[in-house]
Amino acid sequence: MMPWLTLALLGAYHGVNPGMGWLFAVALGLQEKSSGAVRRALVPIALGHAASIGLTVALLGVGLASVPAAALRWLTAAALVAFGVLKLVRPRHPRWVGMRVGFRDLTWWSFLMATAHGAGLMLIPVFLLGEGNPAPCHGGGCHNAAGLSLASPLGYLAAVLVHTAAMMAAAAAVAFVVYHKLGVAILRTAWFNLDRAWAVALIVAGVIAVLL
Amino acid sequence: MRFRPDPTFYPSPRLAMEAPPERLAYVTALDAGAALKRPGELRHDALTVVDLDPRSPAYGTLVSVNELPTYGDELHHSGWNACSAALCPYAPHPHVERRFLLLPALRSSNIFVFDVKPDPRRPELVHTVRAEEIAKRAGYSRPHTLHCGPDGIYVSALGGPDGDGPGGIFVLDCESFDVLGRWEIDRGPQFLHYDFWWHLGHDTLLTSEWGTPKMIEDGVNPELLLGKKYGHRVHVWDLRKRKHLQALDLGDEHQMALELRPAHDPTKAYGFVGVVVSVKDLSASIWLWHRDGDRWAIRKVIEVPAEPADPDLLPPLLKGFKAVPPLITDINLSLDDRFLYVSCWGTGELRQYDVSDPFHPKLAGSVHLGGIVRRAAHRRSGPLRGGPQMVEVSRDGRRVYFTNSLYASWDEQFYPEGVGGWMAKVDVAAGGGITVDPEFFVDFGALRPHQVRLEGGDASSDSFCYP
């Protein structure tokens, strides 16, 4: 249960980060003067994020099949800590688009942002530590899902879906509250430096990968 | 890198208007003798600081004069390393700081970087971007205007290191000030360059045309002017693809299309450009660019006629014309996109137009100070030379500051006795109308003040991604 909850919480954390997309959705809504534009933007943003996470998880699957688990753990930890330190020293974002974006642009942008920030990398310790844990399940259809291990291809897919659903829910919630209630003035007061928090999260994930 | 967003970054122009009033002005000032390599006592160009707080005992005086280490740089339009564009959603960096003021020098081609954070009243020179680095990495020289963009500092340059065209734009890193390279990927027919700005909400950049360094550095060349060789076009670019889209031609009698002022509201797609002089009748004009279906179009919306004058009172360049040209050298648009301020440097007039309907501007106010013939005085001065030139509007739109020097060699032609450096201010009535502040007059003596930047941003320093 724990790894799945962690994946969802990390999804929510990624979702509330303005740099991962909800702010872009709000901006597009304001530009077009329509909350429909906010809603429409969230789909490609979630898709791009899922693609980036999915790519990392797929690479992890390949790694697990070819590299000894202990070595992979150290490798992951080193990559996470190094990336976190890099993000602390040089917090740059990729620039891919402008303000006039379609579905494809926005998907690409989201993919690039998630990849450049190491969103997928941050999840790897969860997979390494949560291999044997079955997916949570309730109700009648529970029997089949109960055996779903995080280490299986279906488990990877489920994990990406859980993470992305949580990410999209959090992003949508923040985007709509800012668009309808708070307004962009909130950016001046409530936007603490998530780049730093993100960098620290990467380092912490690296340390966890080694210690546990 | 801050933990909270820089408090001087504003998501929208409306929020910028609600910010506290400015307390300091950063005014670049130059020594004409040094710029023109004239013998005599030479001064260093300087970044000066003027107190703007009416409650301060130092109100309307020079607080500090921070000299450059070199002579004859000729400082022009300064700009911030970062501003409200850092909040744009596609490249958000809200935790960088509006901290460094960059001063491009039009003759030496260096860019001087001042840090205003430790002591805002006495900024400190911390870095110089060398002309050689700009030439090597971007192929440009004569940096002139800069704007803080969402992903770096964009700098316009009038030409190449040899003094010929083409002029264009290059990009600097907003923290290291490294020259990242030339901006244009496909410049199409664009060759002459002056100002640039953008519609961030429409991924569109615009550039205007003056002349190559060789065409302007020795003063207005009457042969080039009457031969209609100075710039008269506005170019439209794709800001994402860095590609030329369209050239908007004003007609070649309209010489020198200078300052570009796009609407601040990022959902709007129009703006104004000032034209210095028409060789047909010496009038000056303002043009409006706007969307016209899938294309962009431009049309004249304001014309200011020349004023007849006694040739004995005119400088040699103008004697034959028997008239004073208004010479619109700068314009500025308030953050609510309502009032356009127009400097008529030749006639010594600052005009205020209500541009709520940008296609039909209405004259809302006017004051006179200086002027080639008029020489209108301030309450705290004798007759003034020079005229309203670089003009800057406060964030809330209630105060407008202006200086009187244009460009060392051009000052000499239109005001052969020198312009005598000064800075003044008008107060803006809520519904329109302007009056000169009788208490605010800064005498710069032999230094020539050029451009004004207000602490924490003003109406021509920031761009916004949210309406």
PDB file of C-alpha atoms in Angstrom, chain B residues 194 210 219-222 225-226 230 253-259 273-286 302-308 314-315 317-319 321 323-332 341-351 353 367-374 385-391 402-407 409-416 419 450:
ATOM      1  CA  TYR B 194      16.607  50.582 -33.751  1.00  0.00           C
ATOM      2  CA  TRP B 210      16.955  54.140 -37.518  1.00  0.00           C
ATOM      3  CA  GLY B 219      24.971  63.581 -36.750  1.00  0.00           C
ATOM      4  CA  VAL B 220      21.977  63.686 -39.047  1.00  0.00           C
ATOM      5  CA  ASN B 221      23.338  63.477 -42.564  1.00  0.00           C
ATOM      6  CA  PRO B 222      21.182  65.893 -44.646  1.00  0.00           C
ATOM      7  CA  LEU B 225      17.790  62.385 -44.915  1.00  0.00           C
ATOM      8  CA  LEU B 226      16.668  64.118 -48.106  1.00  0.00           C
ATOM      9  CA  TYR B 230      16.991  56.400 -43.009  1.00  0.00           C
ATOM     10  CA  GLU B 253       9.138  60.268 -46.734  1.00  0.00           C
ATOM     11  CA  HIS B 254       8.733  59.162 -43.106  1.00  0.00           C
ATOM     12  CA  GLN B 255      12.297  59.081 -41.856  1.00  0.00           C
ATOM     13  CA  MET B 256      13.422  57.261 -38.685  1.00  0.00           C
ATOM     14  CA  ALA B 257      10.807  55.011 -37.126  1.00  0.00           C
ATOM     15  CA  LEU B 258      12.045  54.830 -33.556  1.00  0.00           C
ATOM     16  CA  GLU B 259      10.332  53.860 -30.303  1.00  0.00           C
ATOM     17  CA  VAL B 273       5.623  53.682 -33.194  1.00  0.00           C
ATOM     18  CA  GLY B 274       6.901  57.245 -33.413  1.00  0.00           C
ATOM     19  CA  VAL B 275       8.386  58.715 -36.593  1.00  0.00           C
ATOM     20  CA  VAL B 276      10.901  61.543 -36.126  1.00  0.00           C
ATOM     21  CA  VAL B 277      10.339  63.547 -39.286  1.00  0.00           C
ATOM     22  CA  SER B 278       8.662  63.603 -42.679  1.00  0.00           C
ATOM     23  CA  VAL B 279      10.884  65.070 -45.385  1.00  0.00           C
ATOM     24  CA  LYS B 280       7.750  66.270 -47.166  1.00  0.00           C
ATOM     25  CA  ASP B 281       6.706  68.882 -44.590  1.00  0.00           C
ATOM     26  CA  LEU B 282       8.883  68.322 -41.479  1.00  0.00           C
ATOM     27  CA  SER B 283       5.884  66.946 -39.580  1.00  0.00           C
ATOM     28  CA  ALA B 284       6.289  64.069 -37.131  1.00  0.00           C
ATOM     29  CA  SER B 285       3.854  61.218 -36.718  1.00  0.00           C
ATOM     30  CA  ILE B 286       2.670  58.251 -34.676  1.00  0.00           C
ATOM     31  CA  ILE B 302      -1.326  61.116 -35.130  1.00  0.00           C
ATOM     32  CA  GLU B 303       0.424  63.854 -37.101  1.00  0.00           C
ATOM     33  CA  VAL B 304       2.136  66.801 -35.455  1.00  0.00           C
ATOM     34  CA  PRO B 305       2.876  69.619 -37.943  1.00  0.00           C
ATOM     35  CA  ALA B 306       6.049  71.721 -38.039  1.00  0.00           C
ATOM     36  CA  GLU B 307       5.856  75.265 -36.615  1.00  0.00           C
ATOM     37  CA  PRO B 308       6.857  78.187 -38.884  1.00  0.00           C
ATOM     38  CA  LEU B 314      17.119  78.367 -36.412  1.00  0.00           C
ATOM     39  CA  PRO B 315      20.277  76.224 -36.476  1.00  0.00           C
ATOM     40  CA  LEU B 317      20.441  72.572 -40.607  1.00  0.00           C
ATOM     41  CA  LEU B 318      16.934  74.097 -40.477  1.00  0.00           C
ATOM     42  CA  LYS B 319      17.409  77.643 -41.787  1.00  0.00           C
ATOM     43  CA  PHE B 321      13.082  75.225 -44.075  1.00  0.00           C
ATOM     44  CA  ALA B 323      10.194  75.955 -39.654  1.00  0.00           C
ATOM     45  CA  VAL B 324      10.811  73.979 -36.468  1.00  0.00           C
ATOM     46  CA  PRO B 325      10.110  70.265 -36.843  1.00  0.00           C
ATOM     47  CA  PRO B 326       8.427  68.701 -33.792  1.00  0.00           C
ATOM     48  CA  LEU B 327      10.909  65.760 -33.967  1.00  0.00           C
ATOM     49  CA  ILE B 328       9.067  62.998 -32.107  1.00  0.00           C
ATOM     50  CA  THR B 329      12.003  61.225 -30.504  1.00  0.00           C
ATOM     51  CA  ASP B 330      10.225  59.185 -27.835  1.00  0.00           C
ATOM     52  CA  ILE B 331       6.774  57.961 -26.903  1.00  0.00           C
ATOM     53  CA  ASN B 332       5.543  56.033 -23.877  1.00  0.00           C
ATOM     54  CA  TYR B 341       2.952  60.423 -24.096  1.00  0.00           C
ATOM     55  CA  VAL B 342       4.725  62.001 -27.024  1.00  0.00           C
ATOM     56  CA  SER B 343       7.988  63.979 -26.871  1.00  0.00           C
ATOM     57  CA  CYS B 344       8.293  66.752 -29.429  1.00  0.00           C
ATOM     58  CA  TRP B 345      11.965  67.467 -28.871  1.00  0.00           C
ATOM     59  CA  GLY B 346      12.216  70.174 -31.545  1.00  0.00           C
ATOM     60  CA  THR B 347       9.272  72.300 -30.471  1.00  0.00           C
ATOM     61  CA  GLY B 348       9.783  71.593 -26.764  1.00  0.00           C
ATOM     62  CA  GLU B 349       6.419  70.034 -26.094  1.00  0.00           C
ATOM     63  CA  LEU B 350       5.213  66.971 -24.221  1.00  0.00           C
ATOM     64  CA  ARG B 351       1.816  65.802 -25.430  1.00  0.00           C
ATOM     65  CA  TYR B 353      -3.053  61.524 -26.021  1.00  0.00           C
ATOM     66  CA  VAL B 367       3.038  71.256 -21.691  1.00  0.00           C
ATOM     67  CA  HIS B 368       5.993  73.206 -23.089  1.00  0.00           C
ATOM     68  CA  LEU B 369       9.581  73.161 -21.834  1.00  0.00           C
ATOM     69  CA  GLY B 370      12.582  74.136 -23.950  1.00  0.00           C
ATOM     70  CA  GLY B 371      12.362  73.966 -27.749  1.00  0.00           C
ATOM     71  CA  ILE B 372      14.654  75.160 -30.536  1.00  0.00           C
ATOM     72  CA  VAL B 373      12.894  78.532 -30.822  1.00  0.00           C
ATOM     73  CA  ARG B 374      10.455  78.573 -27.908  1.00  0.00           C
ATOM     74  CA  ARG B 385      17.410  74.368 -24.391  1.00  0.00           C
ATOM     75  CA  GLY B 386      16.723  70.841 -25.491  1.00  0.00           C
ATOM     76  CA  GLY B 387      13.172  69.635 -25.014  1.00  0.00           C
ATOM     77  CA  PRO B 388      11.174  66.734 -23.614  1.00  0.00           C
ATOM     78  CA  GLN B 389      13.019  63.705 -24.935  1.00  0.00           C
ATOM     79  CA  MET B 390      13.177  60.306 -23.212  1.00  0.00           C
ATOM     80  CA  VAL B 391       9.938  60.051 -21.311  1.00  0.00           C
ATOM     81  CA  PHE B 402      11.488  63.283 -18.887  1.00  0.00           C
ATOM     82  CA  THR B 403      15.019  64.353 -19.790  1.00  0.00           C
ATOM     83  CA  ASN B 404      16.247  66.644 -22.560  1.00  0.00           C
ATOM     84  CA  SER B 405      19.237  65.107 -24.368  1.00  0.00           C
ATOM     85  CA  LEU B 406      18.879  62.969 -27.489  1.00  0.00           C
ATOM     86  CA  TYR B 407      22.260  61.901 -28.846  1.00  0.00           C
ATOM     87  CA  SER B 409      26.092  64.598 -32.161  1.00  0.00           C
ATOM     88  CA  TRP B 410      22.396  65.281 -32.855  1.00  0.00           C
ATOM     89  CA  ASP B 411      22.066  67.591 -29.861  1.00  0.00           C
ATOM     90  CA  GLU B 412      24.788  69.760 -31.445  1.00  0.00           C
ATOM     91  CA  GLN B 413      22.953  70.075 -34.751  1.00  0.00           C
ATOM     92  CA  PHE B 414      19.590  71.094 -33.372  1.00  0.00           C
ATOM     93  CA  TYR B 415      20.856  72.952 -30.306  1.00  0.00           C
ATOM     94  CA  PRO B 416      24.320  74.225 -31.367  1.00  0.00           C
ATOM     95  CA  VAL B 419      21.241  71.494 -24.505  1.00  0.00           C
ATOM     96  CA  HIS B 450      19.248  60.601 -21.288  1.00  0.00           C
TER      97      HIS B 450
END
